[in-house]
């Protein structure tokens, strides 16, 4: 959630470099930000503010070749300047930024107060800088940070800078830190996307690793033992261009339009990773699909696809609840964890517990080298490219595409799966055409001021309903709920009043008749029926045409919902890239 960035190098505008890095981390979500540099006369100077960075500058900071910065998502303490990072030691010689939650901060704080330390903020993070300061009386900075970090309970990352020094120290356990290697400059960040304008050569810190960084050298240590470690750099496939909006006004719209090519690329991947995943599932004794938010709905959709196409039962669970399913895991159980970022804390904690049960862990992630990627026995990439908008679109569609192909591979009909996926890609292209966009824009204008929207479907249209409802509420702040159409009579129908928009998915499969019947029930109670189907029906008040693609129809149906959510956000003057209170990467519980 919080974003961290540190720079040391030959450039003297470290403050601007750090601020630019923070801007590239904005999609992670934040409510305040700050930058510190070691400048004139060896003094650390700090610039902090509440709200978005926007057009803010750091011109008040001294020229410097080293700096650190942070975007904060408030957990301990309100959204104020004093609670924003970086935090300073009492003597103002040490500056620190933090991601995570220090679970034992209150105990540490009490002891530090008795040792004479004065606290400025309400945060748990400030404890760390005073702890480093206390240890610095006996040890050098690297050893002080290492020993301080070992005293912290919880999953955390720190980056620390000292006045009159050209070096940074970063340490991680369960919270992401990436080192970027440049020419006479090196950097650290919470996400590799913040580094790609400088370098594509990186190293992802593993748990309990600490790194000492100056402009020409990077030294890695084991946090537990303090011993040096060797490491292997990797080169990222994507560069800065992949993280730019280009001709589009918003990242979300750009990422929606990228989806047909992503689907096609997955279908035509000659390495056929989904065949390998299918084989792993075949050899396991029970499979659990696990995800959070959007990824959880991909898991639910996968359970329908595996059942219908491959006649294979899989379980699914929300990441935060999966820990309560662990008693059913055994040796050779398979946990397939889905995550866009690969850093979702609820997923990471659950799968680590699953590994203690001797379960096999596979992941489907969109970020190479992420924590979940490193934690897993088997790694599968979504292959959607960098996703910058907070609300996931193309990563979700990529997950669905892989799960669809895997279900066909389990059936032994991989080529049929490719054909189905290519049909889905064609259907999405048609939806993104002039007529499709015009129809969705018109619908958005018509319903933009309503208070409630309901989305219903059966079979795999049920997880589609949940995902579309999530996108609409995230983007437009309209209360929107998705339901299984068969549950209407069990209470949901009491919510329908005259004019209530009801989106009904009606693909031409075995659910069509029942979905139409549900639409009639909703209309009889005054609902305004928005039918999403390949042909119109008299019960529809508004029809969105989506071409069927067999089981792949779930893909264009969800893309319709993404587009509607986007244009509702535009109509309501909401920011579709950074909706309020949300973060792209949820790295704390």
XYZ file of C-alpha atoms in Angstrom, residues 296-538:
243
model
C -11.243 -13.946 -5.644
C -13.952 -13.574 -8.288
C -11.546 -14.995 -10.865
C -11.154 -17.986 -8.529
C -14.923 -18.412 -8.278
C -15.225 -18.195 -12.067
C -12.461 -20.783 -12.346
C -14.411 -23.194 -10.153
C -17.347 -22.956 -12.596
C -15.100 -23.354 -15.650
C -13.269 -26.368 -14.214
C -16.577 -27.996 -13.313
C -18.343 -27.366 -16.618
C -15.490 -27.851 -19.069
C -13.186 -30.349 -17.346
C -15.679 -32.032 -14.994
C -13.119 -31.361 -12.258
C -13.993 -30.136 -8.776
C -11.869 -27.403 -7.221
C -12.444 -25.432 -4.040
C -12.090 -21.677 -3.832
C -11.652 -19.263 -0.956
C -11.159 -15.572 -0.280
C -7.563 -15.023 0.792
C -8.413 -13.553 4.194
C -10.640 -16.574 4.946
C -8.394 -19.278 3.540
C -6.561 -19.661 6.833
C -9.738 -21.197 8.249
C -9.706 -23.921 5.567
C -6.216 -25.154 6.331
C -7.320 -28.173 8.381
C -8.428 -29.794 5.125
C -5.010 -29.486 3.511
C -2.670 -32.423 3.346
C 0.443 -33.604 1.586
C -0.050 -33.189 -2.197
C -2.945 -30.733 -1.801
C -2.527 -27.915 -4.329
C -3.083 -24.249 -3.536
C -3.287 -22.054 -6.641
C -3.024 -18.432 -5.488
C -4.103 -15.646 -7.844
C -2.854 -12.089 -7.394
C -2.188 -9.139 -9.669
C 0.570 -7.686 -7.500
C 1.823 -10.841 -5.852
C 2.124 -8.789 -2.655
C -1.362 -9.091 -1.115
C -0.753 -9.690 2.578
C -3.857 -11.819 3.212
C -2.760 -14.160 0.419
C 0.862 -14.343 1.527
C 0.050 -15.128 5.141
C -2.429 -17.849 4.178
C -0.230 -19.608 1.649
C 2.746 -19.605 3.999
C 0.569 -21.438 6.512
C -0.537 -23.826 3.749
C 3.103 -24.688 3.067
C 3.518 -25.758 6.690
C 0.816 -28.344 5.927
C 3.054 -29.682 3.132
C 0.686 -28.365 0.468
C 2.074 -27.578 -2.976
C 1.852 -23.894 -3.852
C 1.379 -22.555 -7.375
C 0.731 -18.928 -8.237
C -0.750 -16.975 -11.128
C 0.613 -13.443 -10.774
C 1.187 -10.398 -12.944
C 4.439 -9.218 -11.322
C 7.605 -11.208 -11.891
C 9.716 -11.642 -8.780
C 6.929 -10.585 -6.402
C 6.695 -12.086 -2.916
C 4.064 -14.628 -3.962
C 6.130 -15.521 -7.034
C 9.144 -16.247 -4.830
C 7.108 -18.118 -2.230
C 5.562 -20.565 -4.724
C 6.783 -23.953 -5.897
C 5.348 -23.291 -9.366
C 5.141 -19.843 -10.977
C 2.730 -18.845 -13.748
C 2.617 -15.332 -15.158
C -0.636 -13.607 -16.127
C 1.265 -11.771 -18.854
C -0.935 -8.665 -18.885
C 1.941 -6.186 -18.562
C 2.125 -3.380 -15.972
C -1.290 -2.401 -14.625
C -1.348 1.151 -13.266
C -5.027 1.878 -12.595
C -5.958 0.884 -9.047
C -8.940 -1.187 -10.190
C -7.760 -4.320 -11.967
C -9.058 -4.896 -15.490
C -6.585 -6.573 -17.810
C -4.988 -8.675 -15.058
C -8.432 -10.079 -14.196
C -9.166 -10.872 -17.839
C -5.717 -12.458 -18.123
C -6.474 -14.665 -15.120
C -9.803 -15.735 -16.630
C -8.081 -16.526 -19.919
C -5.525 -18.777 -18.240
C -8.163 -20.544 -16.135
C -10.295 -21.143 -19.233
C -7.359 -22.643 -21.137
C -6.380 -24.739 -18.116
C -9.904 -26.157 -17.879
C -9.769 -27.183 -21.542
C -6.297 -28.655 -21.032
C -7.666 -30.741 -18.145
C -10.376 -31.982 -20.478
C -7.778 -32.877 -23.104
C -9.144 -30.309 -25.583
C -6.503 -27.585 -25.449
C -6.993 -26.561 -29.090
C -10.726 -26.102 -28.498
C -9.824 -23.865 -25.580
C -7.647 -21.728 -27.840
C -10.511 -21.357 -30.315
C -12.909 -20.379 -27.526
C -10.453 -17.814 -26.194
C -9.920 -16.298 -29.642
C -13.706 -16.008 -30.032
C -13.780 -14.153 -26.721
C -11.036 -11.817 -27.951
C -13.057 -11.082 -31.094
C -16.163 -10.405 -28.991
C -14.213 -7.928 -26.839
C -12.909 -6.172 -29.971
C -16.478 -5.787 -31.220
C -17.557 -4.368 -27.857
C -14.730 -1.827 -28.069
C -15.900 -0.725 -31.503
C -17.661 2.558 -32.190
C -21.208 1.205 -31.759
C -20.409 -0.694 -28.561
C -18.776 2.302 -26.892
C -21.587 4.616 -27.994
C -24.184 2.298 -26.444
C -22.315 1.998 -23.142
C -21.708 5.758 -22.908
C -25.424 6.369 -23.459
C -26.291 3.891 -20.706
C -23.819 5.547 -18.329
C -25.446 8.942 -18.892
C -28.873 7.419 -18.280
C -28.085 5.800 -14.915
C -25.253 7.991 -13.575
C -27.333 9.588 -10.820
C -29.032 6.493 -9.387
C -28.420 5.364 -5.809
C -28.377 1.603 -6.358
C -27.544 -0.854 -9.141
C -27.988 -4.628 -9.048
C -26.246 -7.185 -11.253
C -27.485 -10.772 -11.623
C -26.558 -13.934 -13.477
C -26.387 -17.713 -13.193
C -23.545 -20.177 -13.625
C -20.326 -18.412 -14.565
C -22.399 -15.238 -14.984
C -22.665 -15.155 -11.190
C -18.942 -14.398 -10.628
C -19.188 -12.023 -13.605
C -21.997 -10.237 -11.732
C -19.872 -9.947 -8.600
C -16.899 -8.566 -10.534
C -18.969 -6.057 -12.516
C -20.670 -4.866 -9.320
C -17.263 -4.432 -7.701
C -15.974 -2.371 -10.625
C -19.015 -0.077 -10.652
C -18.888 0.611 -6.907
C -15.098 1.130 -7.001
C -15.221 3.565 -9.904
C -18.477 5.492 -9.490
C -19.185 5.155 -5.738
C -22.710 4.008 -6.604
C -23.898 1.261 -4.272
C -23.850 -1.815 -6.506
C -24.359 -5.469 -5.606
C -24.005 -8.671 -7.585
C -26.229 -11.669 -6.910
C -26.906 -15.155 -8.173
C -30.151 -14.760 -10.134
C -31.669 -17.740 -8.342
C -31.350 -15.883 -5.033
C -33.747 -13.107 -6.071
C -36.708 -14.677 -4.285
C -34.633 -15.195 -1.139
C -34.590 -11.556 -0.126
C -32.849 -9.587 -2.858
C -36.050 -8.752 -4.694
C -37.229 -6.688 -1.704
C -34.594 -4.098 -2.657
C -36.045 -3.434 -6.104
C -38.085 -0.246 -6.523
C -39.365 1.580 -9.572
C -36.530 2.528 -11.892
C -33.803 0.538 -10.112
C -31.194 -0.423 -12.748
C -30.816 -4.205 -12.904
C -28.074 -5.607 -15.143
C -28.986 -9.132 -16.261
C -26.437 -11.374 -17.956
C -28.225 -13.684 -20.398
C -25.713 -15.653 -22.489
C -27.140 -18.267 -24.837
C -26.343 -21.330 -22.776
C -28.315 -23.516 -20.377
C -28.901 -20.511 -18.080
C -30.631 -18.327 -20.689
C -34.254 -19.191 -19.898
C -33.803 -18.889 -16.145
C -32.001 -15.556 -16.517
C -34.828 -14.183 -18.662
C -37.341 -15.363 -16.051
C -35.342 -13.546 -13.388
C -35.368 -10.402 -15.521
C -39.162 -10.630 -15.755
C -39.440 -10.908 -11.969
C -37.275 -7.823 -11.551
C -39.253 -5.873 -14.126
C -42.536 -6.796 -12.448
C -41.240 -5.012 -9.322
C -40.316 -1.886 -11.272
C -36.712 -2.720 -12.159
C -35.088 -1.062 -15.189
C -33.696 -4.078 -17.031
C -30.331 -3.803 -18.774
C -29.907 -7.011 -20.735
C -26.406 -8.164 -21.686
C -26.901 -10.802 -24.357
C -26.147 -11.589 -27.971
C -29.755 -10.805 -28.908
C -32.431 -8.436 -27.671
C -35.515 -9.539 -25.726
C -38.791 -7.798 -24.998
